[in-house]
Coordinates of C-alpha atoms and ligand atoms in Angstrom, one line a residue:
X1 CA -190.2 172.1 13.7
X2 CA -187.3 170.4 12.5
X3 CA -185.0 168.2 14.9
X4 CA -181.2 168.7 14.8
X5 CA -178.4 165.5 16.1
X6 CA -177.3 166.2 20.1
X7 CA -174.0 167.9 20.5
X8 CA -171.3 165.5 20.3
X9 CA -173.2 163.1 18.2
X10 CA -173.1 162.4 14.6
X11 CA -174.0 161.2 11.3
X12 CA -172.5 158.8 9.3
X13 CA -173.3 158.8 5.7
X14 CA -173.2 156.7 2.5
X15 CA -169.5 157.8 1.2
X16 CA -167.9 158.3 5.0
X17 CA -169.0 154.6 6.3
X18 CA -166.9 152.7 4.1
X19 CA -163.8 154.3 6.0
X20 CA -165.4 153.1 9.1
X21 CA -166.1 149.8 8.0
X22 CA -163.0 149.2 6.3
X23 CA -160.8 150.0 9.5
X24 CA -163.5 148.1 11.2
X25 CA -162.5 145.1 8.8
X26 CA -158.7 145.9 9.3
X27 CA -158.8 145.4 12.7
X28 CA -161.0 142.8 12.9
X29 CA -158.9 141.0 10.5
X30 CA -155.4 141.7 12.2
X31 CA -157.2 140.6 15.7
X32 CA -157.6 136.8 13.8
X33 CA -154.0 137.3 13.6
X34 CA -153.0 138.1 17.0
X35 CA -155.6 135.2 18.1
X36 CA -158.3 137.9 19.7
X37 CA -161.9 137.1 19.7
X38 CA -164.6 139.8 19.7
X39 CA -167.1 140.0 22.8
X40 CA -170.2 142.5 22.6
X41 CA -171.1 143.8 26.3
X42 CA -174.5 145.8 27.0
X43 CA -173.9 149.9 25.7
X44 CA -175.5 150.5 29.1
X45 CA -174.6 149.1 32.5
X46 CA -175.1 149.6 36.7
X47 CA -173.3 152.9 37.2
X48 CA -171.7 151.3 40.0
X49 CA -169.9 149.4 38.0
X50 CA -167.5 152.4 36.7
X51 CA -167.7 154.0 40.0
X52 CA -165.7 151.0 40.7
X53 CA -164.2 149.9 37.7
X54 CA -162.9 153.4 36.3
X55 CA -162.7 155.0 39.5
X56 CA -164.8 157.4 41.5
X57 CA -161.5 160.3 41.6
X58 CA -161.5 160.3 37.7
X59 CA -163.0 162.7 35.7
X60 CA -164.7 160.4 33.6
X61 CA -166.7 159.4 36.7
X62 CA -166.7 162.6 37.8
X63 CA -167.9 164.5 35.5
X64 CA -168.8 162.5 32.3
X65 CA -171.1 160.2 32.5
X66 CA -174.7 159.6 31.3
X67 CA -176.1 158.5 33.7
X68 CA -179.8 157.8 34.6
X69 CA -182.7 156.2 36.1
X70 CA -184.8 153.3 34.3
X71 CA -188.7 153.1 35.1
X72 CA -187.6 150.2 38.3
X73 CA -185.3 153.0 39.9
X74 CA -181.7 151.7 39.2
X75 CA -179.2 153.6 38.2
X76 CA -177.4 152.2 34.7
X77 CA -174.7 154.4 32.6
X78 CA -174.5 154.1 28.9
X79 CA -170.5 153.0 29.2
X80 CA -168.3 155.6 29.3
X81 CA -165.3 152.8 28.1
X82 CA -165.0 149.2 27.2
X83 CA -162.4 147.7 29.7
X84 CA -164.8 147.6 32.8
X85 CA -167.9 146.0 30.7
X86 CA -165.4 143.5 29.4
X87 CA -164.1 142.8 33.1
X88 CA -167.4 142.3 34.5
X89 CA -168.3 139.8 31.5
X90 CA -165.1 137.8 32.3
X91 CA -166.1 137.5 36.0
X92 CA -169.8 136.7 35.5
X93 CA -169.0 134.5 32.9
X94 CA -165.9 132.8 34.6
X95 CA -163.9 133.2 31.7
X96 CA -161.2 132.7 34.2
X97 CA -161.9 128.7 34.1
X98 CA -161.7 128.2 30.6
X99 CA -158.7 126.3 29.7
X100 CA -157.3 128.3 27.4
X101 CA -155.0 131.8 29.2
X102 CA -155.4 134.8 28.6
X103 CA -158.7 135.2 27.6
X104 CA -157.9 137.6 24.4
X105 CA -160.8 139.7 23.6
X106 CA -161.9 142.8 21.5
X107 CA -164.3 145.1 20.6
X108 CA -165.4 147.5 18.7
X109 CA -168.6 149.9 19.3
X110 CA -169.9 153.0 20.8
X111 CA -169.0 154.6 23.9
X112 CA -170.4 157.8 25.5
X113 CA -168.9 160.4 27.6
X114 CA -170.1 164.6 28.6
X115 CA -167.2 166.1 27.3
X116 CA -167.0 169.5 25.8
X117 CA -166.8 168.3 21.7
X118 CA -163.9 169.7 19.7
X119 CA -161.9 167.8 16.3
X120 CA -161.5 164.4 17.5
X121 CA -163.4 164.4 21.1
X122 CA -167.1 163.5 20.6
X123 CA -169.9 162.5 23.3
X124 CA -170.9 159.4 21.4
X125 CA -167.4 158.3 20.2
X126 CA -166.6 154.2 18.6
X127 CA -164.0 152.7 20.6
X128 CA -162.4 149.7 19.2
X129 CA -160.2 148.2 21.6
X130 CA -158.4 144.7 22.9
X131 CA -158.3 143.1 26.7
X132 CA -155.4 140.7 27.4
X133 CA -156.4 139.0 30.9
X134 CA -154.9 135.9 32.9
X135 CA -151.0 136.6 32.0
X136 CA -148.7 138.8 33.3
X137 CA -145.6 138.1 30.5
X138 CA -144.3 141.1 30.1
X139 CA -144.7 139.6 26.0
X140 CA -148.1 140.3 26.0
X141 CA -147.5 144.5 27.1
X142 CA -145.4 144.5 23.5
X143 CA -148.1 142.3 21.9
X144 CA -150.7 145.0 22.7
X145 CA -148.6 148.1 21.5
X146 CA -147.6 146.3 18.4
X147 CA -151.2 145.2 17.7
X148 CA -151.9 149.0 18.2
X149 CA -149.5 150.5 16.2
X150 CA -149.7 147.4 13.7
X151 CA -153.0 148.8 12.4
X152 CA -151.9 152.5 12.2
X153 CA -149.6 151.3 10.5
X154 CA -151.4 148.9 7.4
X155 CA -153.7 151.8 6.9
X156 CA -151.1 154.2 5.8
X157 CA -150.5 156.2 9.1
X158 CA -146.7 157.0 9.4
X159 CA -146.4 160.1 11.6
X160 CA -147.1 158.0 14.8
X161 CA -145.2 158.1 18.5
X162 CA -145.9 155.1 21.1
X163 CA -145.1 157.0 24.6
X164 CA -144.6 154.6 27.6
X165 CA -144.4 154.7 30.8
X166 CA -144.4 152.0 34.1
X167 CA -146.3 153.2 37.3
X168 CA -145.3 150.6 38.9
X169 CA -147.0 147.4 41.1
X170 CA -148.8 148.8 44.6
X171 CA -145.8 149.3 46.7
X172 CA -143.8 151.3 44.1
X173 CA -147.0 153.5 43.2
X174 CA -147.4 153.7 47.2
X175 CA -144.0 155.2 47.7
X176 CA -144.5 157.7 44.8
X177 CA -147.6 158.7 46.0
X178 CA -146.0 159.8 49.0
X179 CA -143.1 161.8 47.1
X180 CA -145.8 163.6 45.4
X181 CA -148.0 164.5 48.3
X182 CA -144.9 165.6 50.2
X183 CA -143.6 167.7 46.9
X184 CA -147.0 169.5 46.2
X185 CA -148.3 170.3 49.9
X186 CA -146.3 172.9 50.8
X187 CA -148.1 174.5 47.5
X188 CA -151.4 173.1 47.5
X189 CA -153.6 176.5 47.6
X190 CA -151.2 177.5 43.9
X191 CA -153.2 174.8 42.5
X192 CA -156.3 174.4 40.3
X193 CA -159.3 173.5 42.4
X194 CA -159.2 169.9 41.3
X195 CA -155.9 169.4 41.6
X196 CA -156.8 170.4 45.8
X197 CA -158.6 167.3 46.1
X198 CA -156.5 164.9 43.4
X199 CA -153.7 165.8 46.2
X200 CA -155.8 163.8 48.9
X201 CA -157.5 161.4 46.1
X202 CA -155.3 160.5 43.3
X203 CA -152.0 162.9 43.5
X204 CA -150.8 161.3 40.2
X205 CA -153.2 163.0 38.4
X206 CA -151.6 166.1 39.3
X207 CA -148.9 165.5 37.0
X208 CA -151.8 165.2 34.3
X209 CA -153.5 168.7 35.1
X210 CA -153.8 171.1 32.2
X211 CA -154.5 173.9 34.4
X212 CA -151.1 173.5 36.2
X213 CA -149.0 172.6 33.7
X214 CA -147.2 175.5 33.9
X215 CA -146.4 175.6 37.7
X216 CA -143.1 175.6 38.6
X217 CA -143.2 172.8 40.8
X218 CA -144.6 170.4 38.2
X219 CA -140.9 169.9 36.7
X220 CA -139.5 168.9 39.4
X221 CA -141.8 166.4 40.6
X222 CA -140.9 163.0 41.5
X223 CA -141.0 160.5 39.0
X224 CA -142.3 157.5 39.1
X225 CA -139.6 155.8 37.2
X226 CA -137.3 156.5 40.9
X227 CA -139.9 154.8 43.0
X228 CA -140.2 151.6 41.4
X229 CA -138.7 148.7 43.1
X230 CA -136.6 146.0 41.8
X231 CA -139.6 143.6 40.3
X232 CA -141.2 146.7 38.5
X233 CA -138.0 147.7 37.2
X234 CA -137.4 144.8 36.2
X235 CA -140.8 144.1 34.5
X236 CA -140.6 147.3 32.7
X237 CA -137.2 146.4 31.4
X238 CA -138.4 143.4 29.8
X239 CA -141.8 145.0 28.1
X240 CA -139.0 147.3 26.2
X241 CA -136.8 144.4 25.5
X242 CA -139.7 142.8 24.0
X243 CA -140.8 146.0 21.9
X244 CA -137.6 146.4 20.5
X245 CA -137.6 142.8 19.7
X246 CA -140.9 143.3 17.8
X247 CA -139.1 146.2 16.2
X248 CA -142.0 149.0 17.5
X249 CA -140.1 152.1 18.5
X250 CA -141.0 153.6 21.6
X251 CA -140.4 157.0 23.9
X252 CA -140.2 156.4 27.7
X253 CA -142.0 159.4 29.0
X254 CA -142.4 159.2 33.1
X255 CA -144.6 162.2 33.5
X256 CA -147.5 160.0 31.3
X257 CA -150.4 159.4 33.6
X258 CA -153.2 158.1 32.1
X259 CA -156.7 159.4 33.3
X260 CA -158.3 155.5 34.3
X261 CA -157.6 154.6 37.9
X262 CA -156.8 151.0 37.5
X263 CA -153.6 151.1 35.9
X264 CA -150.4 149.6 37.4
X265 CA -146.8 148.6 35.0
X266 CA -147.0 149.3 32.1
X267 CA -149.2 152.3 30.2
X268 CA -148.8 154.2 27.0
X269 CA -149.7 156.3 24.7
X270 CA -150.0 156.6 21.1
X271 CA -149.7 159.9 19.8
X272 CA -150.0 161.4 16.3
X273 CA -147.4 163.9 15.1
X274 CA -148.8 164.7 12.1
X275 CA -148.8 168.4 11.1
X276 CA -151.9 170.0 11.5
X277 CA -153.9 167.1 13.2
X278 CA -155.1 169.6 15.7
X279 CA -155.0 170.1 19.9
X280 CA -155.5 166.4 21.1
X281 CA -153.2 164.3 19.3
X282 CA -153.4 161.1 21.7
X283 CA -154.8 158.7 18.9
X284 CA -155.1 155.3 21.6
X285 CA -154.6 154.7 25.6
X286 CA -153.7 151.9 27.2
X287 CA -152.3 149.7 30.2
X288 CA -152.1 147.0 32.7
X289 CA -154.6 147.0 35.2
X290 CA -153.3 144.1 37.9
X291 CA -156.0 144.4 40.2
X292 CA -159.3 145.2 38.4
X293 CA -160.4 142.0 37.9
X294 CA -160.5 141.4 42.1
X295 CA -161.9 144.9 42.4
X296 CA -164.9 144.0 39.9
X297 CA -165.7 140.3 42.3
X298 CA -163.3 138.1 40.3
X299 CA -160.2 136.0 41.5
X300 CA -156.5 137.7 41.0
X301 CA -156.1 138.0 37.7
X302 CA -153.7 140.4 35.7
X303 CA -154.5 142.6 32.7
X304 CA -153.3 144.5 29.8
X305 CA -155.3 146.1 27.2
X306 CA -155.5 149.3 24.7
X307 CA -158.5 151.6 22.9
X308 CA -158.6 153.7 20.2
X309 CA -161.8 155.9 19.2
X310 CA -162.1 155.3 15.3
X311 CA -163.3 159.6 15.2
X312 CA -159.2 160.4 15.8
X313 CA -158.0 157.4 14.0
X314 CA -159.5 159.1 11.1
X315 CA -158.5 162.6 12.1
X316 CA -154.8 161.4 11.7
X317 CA -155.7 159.7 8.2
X318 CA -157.0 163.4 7.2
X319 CA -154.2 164.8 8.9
X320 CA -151.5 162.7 6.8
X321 CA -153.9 162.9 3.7
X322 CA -154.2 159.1 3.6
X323 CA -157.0 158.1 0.8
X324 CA -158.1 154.8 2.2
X325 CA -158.5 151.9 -0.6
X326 CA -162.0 151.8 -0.7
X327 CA -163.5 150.1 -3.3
X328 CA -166.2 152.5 -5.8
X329 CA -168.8 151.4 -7.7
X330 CA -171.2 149.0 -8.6
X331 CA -170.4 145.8 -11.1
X332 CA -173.7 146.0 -13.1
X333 CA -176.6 148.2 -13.5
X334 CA -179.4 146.7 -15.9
X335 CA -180.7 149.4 -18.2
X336 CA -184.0 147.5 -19.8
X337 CA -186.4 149.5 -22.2
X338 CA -190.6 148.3 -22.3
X339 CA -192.5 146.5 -19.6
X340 CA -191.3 143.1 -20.7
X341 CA -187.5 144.2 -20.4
X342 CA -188.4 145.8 -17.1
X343 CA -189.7 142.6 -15.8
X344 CA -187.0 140.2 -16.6
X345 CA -184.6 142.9 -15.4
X346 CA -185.3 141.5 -12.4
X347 CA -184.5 138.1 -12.8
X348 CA -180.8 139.2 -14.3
X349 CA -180.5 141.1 -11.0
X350 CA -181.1 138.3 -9.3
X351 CA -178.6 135.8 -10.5
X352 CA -176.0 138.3 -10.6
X353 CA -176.4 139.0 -7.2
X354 CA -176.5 135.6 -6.1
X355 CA -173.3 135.4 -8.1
X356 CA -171.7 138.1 -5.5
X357 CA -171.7 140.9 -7.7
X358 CA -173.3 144.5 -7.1
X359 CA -176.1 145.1 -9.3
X360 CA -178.9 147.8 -9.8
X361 CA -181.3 148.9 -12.1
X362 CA -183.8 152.6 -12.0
X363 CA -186.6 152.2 -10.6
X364 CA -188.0 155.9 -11.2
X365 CA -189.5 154.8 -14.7
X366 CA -186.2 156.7 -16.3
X367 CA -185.6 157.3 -20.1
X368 CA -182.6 155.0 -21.2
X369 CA -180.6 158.4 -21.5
X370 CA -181.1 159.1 -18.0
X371 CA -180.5 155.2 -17.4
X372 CA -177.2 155.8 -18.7
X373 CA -176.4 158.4 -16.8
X374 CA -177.6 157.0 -14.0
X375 CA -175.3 154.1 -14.5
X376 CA -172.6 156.6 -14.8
X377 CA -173.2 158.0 -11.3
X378 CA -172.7 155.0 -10.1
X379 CA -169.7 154.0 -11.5
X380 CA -171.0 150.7 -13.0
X381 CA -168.2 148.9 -14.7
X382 CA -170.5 147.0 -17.0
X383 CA -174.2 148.1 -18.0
X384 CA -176.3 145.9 -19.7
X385 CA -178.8 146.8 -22.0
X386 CA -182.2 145.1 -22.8
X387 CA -184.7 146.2 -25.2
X388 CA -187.6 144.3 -26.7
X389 CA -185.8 142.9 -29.5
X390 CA -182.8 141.4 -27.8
X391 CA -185.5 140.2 -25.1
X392 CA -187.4 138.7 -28.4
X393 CA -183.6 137.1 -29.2
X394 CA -182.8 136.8 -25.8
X395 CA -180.0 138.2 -26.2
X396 CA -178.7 140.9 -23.7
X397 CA -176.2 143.7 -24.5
X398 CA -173.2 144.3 -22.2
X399 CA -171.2 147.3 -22.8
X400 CA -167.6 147.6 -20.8
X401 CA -167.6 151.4 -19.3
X402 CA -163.8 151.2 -19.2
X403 CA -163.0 150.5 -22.9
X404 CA -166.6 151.5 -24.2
X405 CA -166.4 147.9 -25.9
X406 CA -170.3 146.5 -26.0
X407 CA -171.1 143.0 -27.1
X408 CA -174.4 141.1 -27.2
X409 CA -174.4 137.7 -25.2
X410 CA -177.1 135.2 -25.3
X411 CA -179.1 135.5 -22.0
X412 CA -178.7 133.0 -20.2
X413 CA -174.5 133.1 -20.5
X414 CA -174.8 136.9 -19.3
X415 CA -173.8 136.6 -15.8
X416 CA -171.2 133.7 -16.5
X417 CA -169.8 136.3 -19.0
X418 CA -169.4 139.6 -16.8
X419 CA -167.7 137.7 -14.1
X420 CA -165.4 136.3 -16.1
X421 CA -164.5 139.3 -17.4
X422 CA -164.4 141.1 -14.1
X423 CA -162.1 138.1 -12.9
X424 CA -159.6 139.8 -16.1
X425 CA -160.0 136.9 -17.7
X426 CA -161.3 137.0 -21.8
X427 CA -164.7 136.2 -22.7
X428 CA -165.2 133.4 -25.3
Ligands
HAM501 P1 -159.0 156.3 27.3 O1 -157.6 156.9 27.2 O2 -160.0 157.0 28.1 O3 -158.8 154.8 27.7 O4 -159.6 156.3 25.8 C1 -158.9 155.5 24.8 C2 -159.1 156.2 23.5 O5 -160.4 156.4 23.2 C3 -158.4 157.6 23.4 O6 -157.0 157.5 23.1 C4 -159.2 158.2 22.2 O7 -158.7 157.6 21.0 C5 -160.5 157.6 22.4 N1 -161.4 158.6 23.1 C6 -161.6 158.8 24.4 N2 -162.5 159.8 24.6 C7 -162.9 160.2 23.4 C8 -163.8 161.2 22.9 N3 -164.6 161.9 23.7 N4 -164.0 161.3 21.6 C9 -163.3 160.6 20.7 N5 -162.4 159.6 21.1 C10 -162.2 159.4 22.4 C11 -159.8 153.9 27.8 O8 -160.9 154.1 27.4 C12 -159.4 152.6 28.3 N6 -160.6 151.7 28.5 C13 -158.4 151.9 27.4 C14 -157.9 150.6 27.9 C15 -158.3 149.4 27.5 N7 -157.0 150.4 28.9 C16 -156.9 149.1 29.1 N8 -157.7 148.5 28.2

């Protein structure tokens, strides 16, 4: 019997990982920029917790979750997103009373959600993602997006749209609610069965509804954008005015609705338009969420924050045929000939290593021929070759794979030689 990876799931090999670790890097390093600091939460938590936190209407709650029983009978959920496990920490913490506002935070790791897999939309998917909370400067909406679209952008994407939208604070989304219910009734049975109950639940998510995308009264539903009163206009005016600012280029598109429940303001979207990048092109999702802190036990406290699943982030690089920078091969690979060669191998491993550079050696009892190649494979940039005479000499050969240039260096100046030569720098 032989055990295949769950649907949805998979693999990530020597030769793909470096792409994940070096967007990993990226955006750790461009969160030390905008001041975020990373926070790891639990991958599992008390379902209740989304129930609440996501919302119950959703289809994430819905139908997506993983969620099960542990041996004392509660019920936990392997987290279907990050921003409700980063809410709770800030509560049970009381990151609230530290000095410093907002609490900036990130993180990056895996989240999990039943949905059917395709290009781009896996079960076990990495989110990385940032959580502003504790300000409600309509700066920090444009810091977000630009963070966002900052690290699309220094990895080469360039096909990229930022969609926003405002839905408004409670009595805005309050009067829109009842534009839509009042707009859809009169056709409620034309809808999808879903879209029957979003009409008494969550009749924004109407306006989301790939089944009824196509009815005729989806056109002409209300806006959102016409219900918002003066103080929501007005906030939404100034997260463009910041954007354009910042100098990030955005599309206002009212009929966005994004598929989390706590959302108020400001949300967005960050779409790829890349040719051929296939059926879901939202890349990241994001938004305020004014009163999810309160709804999760906290005091008031506003909230703006943004994901991004690393699985479309590099979808879109395939899509633009971006080759990521990655670095390829090793520094050094020892080839040593006879058992006292093969010993002290070790020892030059070691101090190179200690010096920071990559170094291997065979360890399958290889000809030198095949040591060579071996070397090859790997793409060593210097291989260093010791036989029983130079070890007699100690001496140590070190042949340059770019020029072919080979030159014998006493022993002990070996490693002080390769990394000055690796630094570009001429050996004495
Ligand atoms: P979301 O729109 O559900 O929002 O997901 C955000 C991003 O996660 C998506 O744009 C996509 O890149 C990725 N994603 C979602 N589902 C999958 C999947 N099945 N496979 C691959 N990638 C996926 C949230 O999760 C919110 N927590 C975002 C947020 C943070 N809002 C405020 N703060």
């Amino acid at each position: 019997m032989s055990f295949q990876i769950p649907r949805g799931t998979q693999d990530i090999l020597p030769g793909e990982i470096e792409k994940w670790q070096l967007i990993e890097e990226k955006a750790k390093e461009i969160c030390r920029r905008y001041n975020y600091h990373e926070i790891r939460t639990p991958i599992f938590e008390h379902t209740e917790l989304f129930q609440r936190g996501v919302g119950d209407s959703t289809d994430i709650v819905q139908k997506e979750m993983y969620t099960f029983k542990d041996r004392g009978d509660r019920s936990l959920t392997l987290r279907p997103e990050g921003t409700a496990s980063v809410v709770r920490s800030f509560v049970q913490n009381k990151m609230f009373g530290n000095p410093q506002q907002p609490t900036k935070l990130y993180y990056i790791g895996p989240m999990f959600r039943y949905e059917r897999p395709q290009k781009g939309r896996m079960r076990q998917f990495v989110q990385f993602g940032i959580e502003a909370l504790g300000s409600n400067d309509p700066a920090i909406d444009a810091e977000v997006m630009a963070l966002a679209m900052e690290l699309y952008k220094e990895l080469g994407l360039k096909h990229l749209k930022l969609i926003i939208n405002s839905l408004g604070d409670t009595d805005s989304r309050i009067a829109h609610r009842e534009a839509l219910v009042e707009h859809f009734r009169p056709v409620v049975e034309e809808l999808c069965e879903d879209c029957q109950s979003r009409i008494e639940t969550n009749p924004l998510r109407i306006l989301d509804c790939k089944k009824d995308r196509n009815h005729p009264k989806m056109e002409s539903a209300p806006s959102i954008l016409d219900y918002l009163n003066d103080s929501s206009r007005e906030y939404f005016e100034q997260v463009k005015a910041f954007l354009e600012e910042l100098n990030v280029p955005y599309v206002v598109d009212p009929t966005l609705v994004r598929g989390l429940d706590y959302y108020n303001h400001t949300a967005f979207e960050i779409m790829s338009e890349a040719p051929g990048f296939g059926a879901i092109t939202t890349l990241s999702g994001g938004g305020r969420y004014n009163g999810l802190v309160e709804e999760i036990g906290g005091p008031e406290t506003p909230g703006i924050g943004f994901a991004m699943s690393l699985e479309r982030f590099l979808v879109a690089l395939e899509a633009e045929q971006i080759e990521l920078p990655l670095e390829q091969g090793i520094d050094c690979y020892v080839v040593s000939l006879g058992e006292g060669p093969k010993k002290y191998s070790m020892s030059i491993l070691k101090q190179l290593r200690k010096a920071g550079l990559t170094a291997d050696r065979d360890y399958q009892d290889k000809k030198m021929k095949a040591q060579f190649k071996a070397a090859d494979r790997l793409q060593a940039k210097f291989v260093l070759v010791l036989g029983e005479d130079e070890l007699a000499k100690e001496v140590i050969n070190v042949k340059d794979m770019a020029t072919g240039e080979q030159v014998e260096v006493p022993l002990s100046e070996a490693k002080d030689y390769i990394m000055k030569r690796l630094e570009g720098g001429t050996a004495s």
